XYZ file of C-alpha atoms in Angstrom:
461
model
C 14.896 25.427 10.605
C 11.860 26.753 8.811
C 9.019 24.494 7.683
C 9.340 26.055 4.267
C 12.416 23.851 4.079
C 9.988 20.924 4.098
C 6.699 22.184 2.967
C 6.615 21.617 -0.775
C 6.707 17.875 -0.392
C 5.687 17.203 3.186
C 2.621 19.335 2.794
C 1.946 17.738 -0.554
C 1.446 14.362 0.995
C -2.336 14.112 1.188
C -4.871 13.613 -1.548
C -5.645 17.284 -1.790
C -6.832 18.727 -5.049
C -5.253 22.025 -5.948
C -5.634 25.195 -3.984
C -2.887 24.884 -1.366
C -0.043 22.942 -2.938
C -1.484 20.970 -5.860
C -3.044 21.011 -9.285
C -6.100 18.828 -10.108
C -5.830 15.101 -9.904
C -4.079 12.371 -11.825
C -5.537 10.183 -14.567
C -5.217 10.882 -18.275
C -8.937 10.321 -18.895
C -10.278 12.598 -16.148
C -7.622 15.223 -16.895
C -8.887 15.571 -20.469
C -12.449 16.312 -19.349
C -11.798 19.044 -16.815
C -10.223 16.787 -14.147
C -13.652 15.354 -13.260
C -14.083 11.902 -11.767
C -16.029 11.971 -8.490
C -18.981 10.211 -10.166
C -16.726 7.829 -12.097
C -13.155 8.328 -13.284
C -13.021 5.564 -15.918
C -9.477 4.434 -15.038
C -7.325 3.619 -12.002
C -7.356 7.254 -10.915
C -10.668 6.228 -9.315
C -8.580 5.507 -6.212
C -7.843 9.255 -6.161
C -11.235 10.670 -7.233
C -13.666 8.109 -5.765
C -12.781 4.427 -5.137
C -16.407 3.387 -5.792
C -15.594 4.071 -9.465
C -13.403 0.936 -9.578
C -16.562 -0.975 -10.507
C -16.450 0.744 -13.924
C -13.310 -1.243 -14.770
C -14.469 -4.645 -16.030
C -12.433 -7.828 -16.065
C -8.677 -7.690 -15.544
C -7.151 -4.279 -16.312
C -3.472 -3.297 -16.313
C -2.633 0.414 -16.483
C 0.655 2.249 -16.943
C 0.656 6.046 -16.905
C 3.297 8.750 -17.042
C 2.438 12.382 -16.443
C 4.524 15.545 -16.535
C 3.725 18.916 -14.989
C 5.588 22.170 -15.570
C 4.916 25.318 -13.540
C 6.397 28.551 -14.881
C 6.393 30.796 -11.808
C 8.033 34.144 -11.114
C 8.381 36.527 -8.179
C 9.426 40.177 -8.083
C 10.128 41.157 -4.496
C 9.097 44.685 -3.590
C 11.715 47.178 -2.481
C 15.500 47.471 -2.646
C 17.814 44.466 -2.769
C 21.354 44.595 -1.421
C 23.133 47.585 0.027
C 22.618 49.934 -2.930
C 19.582 51.436 -4.626
C 18.725 48.626 -7.047
C 15.187 47.312 -7.203
C 14.834 43.564 -6.751
C 14.888 41.641 -10.041
C 12.305 39.107 -11.151
C 13.279 35.492 -10.423
C 11.722 32.387 -11.981
C 11.386 28.680 -11.371
C 13.723 26.814 -13.746
C 13.195 23.225 -12.574
C 11.415 22.036 -15.734
C 8.862 19.223 -15.904
C 8.110 17.066 -12.875
C 7.191 13.420 -13.600
C 4.484 11.411 -11.877
C 2.340 8.284 -12.333
C -0.840 6.445 -11.427
C -0.275 2.831 -12.411
C -1.408 -0.593 -11.287
C -3.818 -3.452 -11.830
C -7.519 -3.964 -11.132
C -9.912 -6.897 -11.341
C -13.691 -6.969 -11.229
C -15.659 -10.145 -10.579
C -19.407 -9.819 -10.213
C -20.352 -7.071 -7.772
C -16.845 -6.695 -6.356
C -13.707 -4.959 -7.652
C -10.198 -4.738 -6.221
C -7.127 -2.751 -7.297
C -3.443 -2.530 -6.445
C -1.921 0.765 -7.523
C 0.729 3.358 -6.752
C 0.826 7.063 -7.504
C 2.353 10.323 -6.413
C 0.165 13.253 -5.391
C -0.801 15.728 -8.131
C 1.826 18.294 -7.240
C 5.078 19.865 -8.366
C 7.852 18.129 -6.434
C 10.809 20.081 -7.746
C 11.552 23.821 -7.795
C 14.764 25.670 -8.635
C 15.227 29.383 -8.090
C 18.520 31.341 -8.276
C 21.072 30.160 -5.730
C 22.901 32.963 -3.867
C 25.961 30.719 -3.566
C 26.467 31.061 -7.325
C 27.031 34.826 -7.005
C 30.557 36.184 -6.800
C 29.949 38.732 -4.026
C 27.514 39.261 -1.167
C 25.794 42.172 -2.901
C 25.492 40.132 -6.098
C 23.829 37.378 -4.041
C 21.227 39.838 -2.757
C 20.521 41.079 -6.282
C 20.441 37.681 -7.979
C 18.401 35.719 -5.403
C 15.884 37.969 -3.607
C 13.613 34.930 -2.994
C 16.310 33.047 -1.065
C 14.556 33.383 2.322
C 11.484 31.552 0.976
C 13.093 28.916 -1.229
C 16.237 28.182 -3.217
C 15.554 24.622 -4.344
C 13.483 21.558 -3.548
C 13.616 17.947 -4.756
C 10.992 15.673 -3.245
C 9.693 12.130 -3.564
C 6.252 11.019 -2.355
C 4.509 7.753 -3.182
C 1.116 6.267 -2.328
C 1.160 2.482 -2.848
C -2.038 0.833 -1.677
C -5.132 -1.232 -2.261
C -8.622 -0.131 -3.230
C -11.875 -2.089 -3.257
C -15.461 -1.462 -4.327
C -18.727 -3.330 -3.795
C -22.158 -2.993 -5.427
C -24.433 -2.730 -2.411
C -27.557 -2.469 -4.576
C -28.320 -2.191 -8.265
C -28.206 1.596 -7.919
C -25.484 2.062 -5.260
C -21.707 1.371 -5.177
C -19.333 1.795 -2.242
C -15.537 1.951 -2.366
C -12.587 2.455 -0.021
C -8.829 2.754 -0.298
C -5.989 2.121 2.166
C -2.444 3.303 1.399
C 0.997 3.562 2.975
C 2.241 7.066 2.284
C 6.014 7.407 1.868
C 7.778 10.787 1.982
C 11.356 11.874 1.304
C 12.073 15.564 0.892
C 15.142 17.711 0.372
C 14.769 21.473 0.434
C 17.135 24.448 0.647
C 16.696 28.107 1.651
C 18.541 30.957 3.339
C 18.381 31.963 7.008
C 19.653 35.148 8.660
C 21.944 34.670 11.670
C 23.118 38.083 12.911
C 20.468 38.925 15.468
C 19.009 42.422 15.380
C 21.238 43.803 12.659
C 18.773 45.082 10.040
C 18.874 45.556 6.286
C 19.279 43.261 3.298
C 22.717 41.919 4.251
C 23.499 38.619 2.507
C 26.842 38.472 4.302
C 24.747 37.509 7.364
C 22.999 34.665 5.543
C 23.315 30.951 6.133
C 22.109 28.362 3.637
C 20.129 25.564 5.289
C 19.332 22.206 3.677
C 16.812 19.886 5.286
C 16.771 16.219 4.239
C 13.815 14.498 5.912
C 11.853 11.270 5.820
C 8.592 10.098 7.290
C 8.015 6.400 7.913
C 5.145 4.872 5.993
C 1.848 6.241 7.324
C -1.483 4.513 6.787
C -4.071 6.769 5.118
C -7.658 6.092 4.043
C -10.367 7.340 1.719
C -13.907 6.262 0.806
C -16.721 7.093 -1.567
C -20.209 6.293 -2.871
C -21.720 6.413 -6.357
C -25.530 6.344 -6.659
C -27.574 5.949 -9.862
C -31.081 7.246 -9.017
C -32.164 7.627 -12.662
C -31.133 5.988 -15.911
C -27.935 7.601 -17.171
C -27.464 9.762 -14.058
C -24.709 9.063 -11.513
C -24.025 11.007 -8.304
C -20.666 10.542 -6.588
C -19.497 11.594 -3.139
C -16.032 10.892 -1.725
C -13.707 12.201 0.946
C -10.612 11.791 3.064
C -9.922 12.858 6.657
C -7.225 15.250 7.818
C -3.789 13.584 8.017
C -0.895 14.452 10.363
C 2.730 14.715 9.268
C 5.626 14.004 11.632
C 8.922 14.019 9.774
C 12.480 13.868 11.067
C 15.791 14.418 9.349
C 19.068 16.281 9.215
C 19.489 20.023 9.048
C 22.790 21.212 7.570
C 23.622 24.901 7.804
C 26.392 26.349 5.672
C 27.270 29.820 6.929
C 30.779 30.758 5.715
C 30.170 34.502 5.896
C 28.472 34.252 9.277
C 31.366 32.138 10.525
C 33.688 34.948 9.535
C 31.976 37.192 12.079
C 31.963 34.549 14.805
C 28.731 32.610 14.384
C 29.193 28.806 14.565
C 26.471 26.194 14.148
C 26.340 23.089 16.352
C 23.883 20.193 15.846
C 22.020 19.034 12.753
C 18.706 17.379 13.659
C 15.162 18.715 13.504
C 11.555 17.625 13.129
C 8.394 19.159 11.698
C 4.791 18.672 12.795
C 1.611 19.775 11.072
C -1.851 18.557 10.141
C -2.972 18.369 6.529
C -6.565 19.094 5.533
C -9.548 16.916 4.894
C -11.099 17.014 1.416
C -14.449 16.126 -0.138
C -15.801 15.760 -3.694
C -19.271 15.811 -5.168
C -19.801 14.741 -8.779
C -22.744 14.589 -11.218
C -22.434 12.526 -14.388
C -24.838 11.875 -17.251
C -24.148 9.018 -19.682
C -25.548 8.298 -23.121
C -24.323 5.582 -25.518
C -22.096 7.947 -27.551
C -21.333 10.724 -25.051
C -21.166 11.727 -21.410
C -20.910 14.922 -19.342
C -19.648 15.373 -15.793
C -19.516 18.157 -13.201
C -17.450 18.093 -9.995
C -17.378 20.353 -6.961
C -14.435 19.822 -4.632
C -13.580 21.248 -1.220
C -10.326 21.310 0.736
C -10.228 22.167 4.431
C -7.025 24.181 4.331
C -8.502 26.488 6.990
C -7.206 24.041 9.593
C -3.606 24.820 8.618
C -2.941 27.896 10.738
C 0.770 27.311 11.258
C 3.628 24.866 10.892
C 5.927 24.071 13.791
C 9.576 23.144 13.300
C 11.532 21.928 16.319
C 15.344 21.913 16.047
C 16.866 19.117 18.147
C 19.984 20.316 19.987
C 20.768 22.885 17.289
C 22.812 25.722 18.770
C 24.244 28.945 17.333
C 27.466 29.857 19.110
C 28.596 33.486 19.127
C 31.742 35.001 20.567
C 34.921 33.182 21.601
C 36.568 31.966 24.795
C 35.032 33.409 27.950
C 32.708 35.505 25.801
C 31.216 32.509 23.938
C 27.430 32.376 24.126
C 25.296 29.371 23.187
C 21.955 30.266 21.606
C 19.725 27.161 21.428
C 17.306 27.425 18.531
C 13.777 27.284 19.932
C 10.768 25.783 18.102
C 9.814 27.973 15.166
C 6.135 28.694 14.498
C 5.484 29.549 10.860
C 2.128 31.279 10.269
C 0.146 30.121 7.234
C -3.401 31.316 7.974
C -4.760 29.245 5.088
C -8.459 29.100 4.273
C -10.822 26.537 2.808
C -10.883 26.398 -0.977
C -13.097 25.135 -3.788
C -12.665 23.803 -7.305
C -15.374 23.762 -9.984
C -14.885 21.331 -12.884
C -16.911 20.589 -15.992
C -16.112 18.248 -18.874
C -17.390 15.706 -21.325
C -16.446 13.156 -23.933
C -17.864 11.791 -27.179
C -17.318 8.562 -29.097
C -16.779 9.035 -32.835
C -18.926 6.880 -35.162
C -17.290 3.512 -35.852
C -17.841 4.059 -39.587
C -15.240 6.845 -39.469
C -12.496 4.505 -38.233
C -10.707 1.313 -39.334
C -12.109 -1.991 -38.167
C -11.517 -2.825 -34.453
C -10.602 0.812 -33.643
C -12.543 3.332 -31.591
C -11.798 6.966 -30.749
C -13.186 8.980 -27.840
C -12.555 12.745 -27.602
C -12.655 14.825 -24.398
C -12.700 18.482 -23.404
C -13.333 20.462 -20.241
C -12.611 23.452 -18.063
C -12.091 24.163 -14.383
C -11.605 26.982 -11.906
C -10.065 26.731 -8.459
C -9.768 29.228 -5.642
C -6.500 29.680 -3.775
C -6.135 28.628 -0.151
C -3.259 31.061 0.385
C -4.029 34.617 1.588
C -1.918 37.579 0.531
C -0.254 37.918 3.916
C 1.395 34.469 3.753
C 1.905 34.015 -0.010
C 5.502 33.464 -1.080
C 7.620 31.823 -3.753
C 7.624 28.369 -2.147
C 3.934 27.816 -3.034
C 3.037 30.182 -5.901
C -0.471 28.723 -6.300
C -3.012 31.450 -7.028
C -6.682 31.265 -7.948
C -6.681 30.057 -11.546
C -8.637 28.623 -14.446
C -7.737 25.940 -16.977
C -8.865 24.397 -20.233
C -8.371 20.675 -20.917
C -8.326 18.296 -23.893
C -7.952 14.550 -24.225
C -8.571 11.437 -26.315
C -8.564 7.638 -26.110
C -7.697 5.387 -29.043
C -8.769 1.782 -28.480
C -7.705 -1.259 -30.476
C -9.155 -4.492 -29.185
C -7.784 -4.968 -25.634
C -5.399 -2.003 -25.776
C -6.407 1.591 -25.027
C -4.029 4.562 -25.272
C -5.185 7.780 -23.575
C -3.733 11.277 -23.540
C -4.891 14.174 -21.365
C -3.683 17.775 -21.280
C -4.499 20.781 -19.091
C -3.294 24.358 -19.436
C -3.736 26.671 -16.454
C -3.820 30.227 -17.694
C -1.393 32.674 -16.148
C -2.586 34.354 -12.986
C -0.903 37.091 -10.986
C -1.183 38.774 -7.627
C 0.467 41.886 -6.190
C 0.972 41.587 -2.431
C 1.386 44.667 -0.226
C 0.284 43.287 3.168
C 2.699 40.382 3.694
C 3.614 39.191 7.190
C 6.275 36.814 5.837
C 9.593 37.763 7.426
C 12.964 36.129 6.920
C 13.722 33.528 9.565
C 16.322 34.542 12.140
C 16.944 31.900 14.838
C 18.432 34.575 17.113
C 15.434 36.876 16.763
C 15.393 40.321 15.202
C 13.136 43.090 14.034
C 10.877 41.745 11.236
C 12.314 42.028 7.746
C 9.383 41.426 5.376
C 10.259 39.408 2.261
C 6.814 38.415 0.949
C 5.615 41.648 -0.641
C 5.820 41.893 -4.409
C 4.315 40.481 -7.571
C 3.660 36.774 -8.105
C 2.873 35.154 -11.443
C 2.173 31.511 -12.152
C 0.790 29.191 -14.823
C 0.892 25.426 -15.251
C 0.803 22.738 -17.937
C 0.025 19.091 -17.203
C 0.263 16.246 -19.725
C -0.568 12.577 -19.055
C -0.083 9.560 -21.317
C -1.646 6.225 -20.395
C -1.695 2.709 -21.809
C -4.187 0.153 -20.508
C -4.910 -3.478 -21.352
C -8.333 -4.916 -20.464
C -9.009 -8.652 -20.552
C -12.217 -10.556 -19.909
C -11.419 -13.686 -17.891
C-alpha cells in the first residue's frame, strides 16, 4: 500500500551516487581511492563513473568483481510503545552483507572502445528489522518492533546489463556513452494500521503487508567526456537524466487481529509511480609515471522527488457484516518525501611501488582516499527504511599485477553518523484514514563498510 514497501529497491534503480539511497559507486580500483572515477576509473566501472574512461582499457580485458556492503543501522523511536509506559527500544538492521558486482568484457581498437557489462546499483538491497509476527502478544509486538510501520524486511534484485562505447574525437578529447536495460524485482514488508480513527499504539489493529513487484526492462542512458588540456591533467564530466519507475505487482495483507474485529481485505494488486533524479559528475585527475591523484564532485537531483504515489488496484477493506457491511476502496496513497539535492566530495590517489622492491614480472599499486557526502533526506521524512545520513568515509586499496592478470581490492569505511529527529511528519499508513500517528521521531544511527575484490585479465591482440 505504501511506497516504502517498494522504495529500497525501486528507488535504488538509477545510477545515483549516495545521498538518497546509495553509497558511492562500484569498482574496486575507484573505491580504494575515495570512490573517484569521473576523469578515468581505470576498470569497467567506467560505465558507472564516466563511459569515456573505457578508452583507458587497452586491448581485450575481462573483469570479474564481487563486492559486499554491510550497513549497521539502528533506530530508537521517540515516545511510548504499546499500551503501557515503556519507552521504545532500539532496533537494528540484522540483514548482514549484501553482495553486488560489476563484471564484463571490454575491447579497445585504435580510437574506439566497446564494453559489455552488468552490475547492480551501489546500494543495500536487503534489510531485516524485528518482525512483530515473532512476538507472542500484541503488546510484545509493539515493544519489539517499533519500526514496523516504516519497514520490517526487504529483499531486492536489480541488474543493469548493457553496452558502453567510447571514441577519441581528438588527441585531447574522449567521448563515451552507455545504454542499459534496467531490471527490477523487489519484495518488501511493513505494517499498516486498519482500524480507522482509533488512536494509540495498538498493534492488535495492525496488518502486515508484503509487496512483490517487478518492472519490465527499461532502457536507460548515460554519457560523458574526458578532456586532456595539459600534459598529465584530465578533466571528466558525465551525467544521466532523470528516470521514471512504473512497477506493478501483488500486495498481500495478513491481518489476523484486524480480521478478529471484522476487517477483511479483498484484492491484491497495486502499482507505484515515481521519478528518480538526474545526476552529474565532475572529475579532475593528475597523472605522473609512478602516481596519480583525483578529485570528484558529484551532484544528485533528489529535489525532484517530492512524493511517491502508490495506487492499489481494486483493493478493498470490508468492515461490518451482513446488511452493515461497508466496502472501503483504498484510494491512491501519496507519500511525502520532500528530498533535496545532494553533493559528494571525493579525493584519492595511488602510487606504484618501485619494481626493484618486487619479484620479477610483479607490480604493486597502493591506493587511499576520503570522501564526504550530504544527505538528501530532511529530518521530517527520515525513517528506518532509508537510514542514509550525511557521512564521511576513508578508503584503502591495492592492485597486484602479474603479467596479464591483475587482482584488485578496495575497501571503504563510512564512519558512524547519527541524527535526532523531533519534527517528523512521517505517520503510520492507515488506508481508512485517521488522526496522524507520528512514527518518525527518534534517534537514527548508521555506518557502512564496503569491500570489493576484482580479478582482470588484459590481452593485447
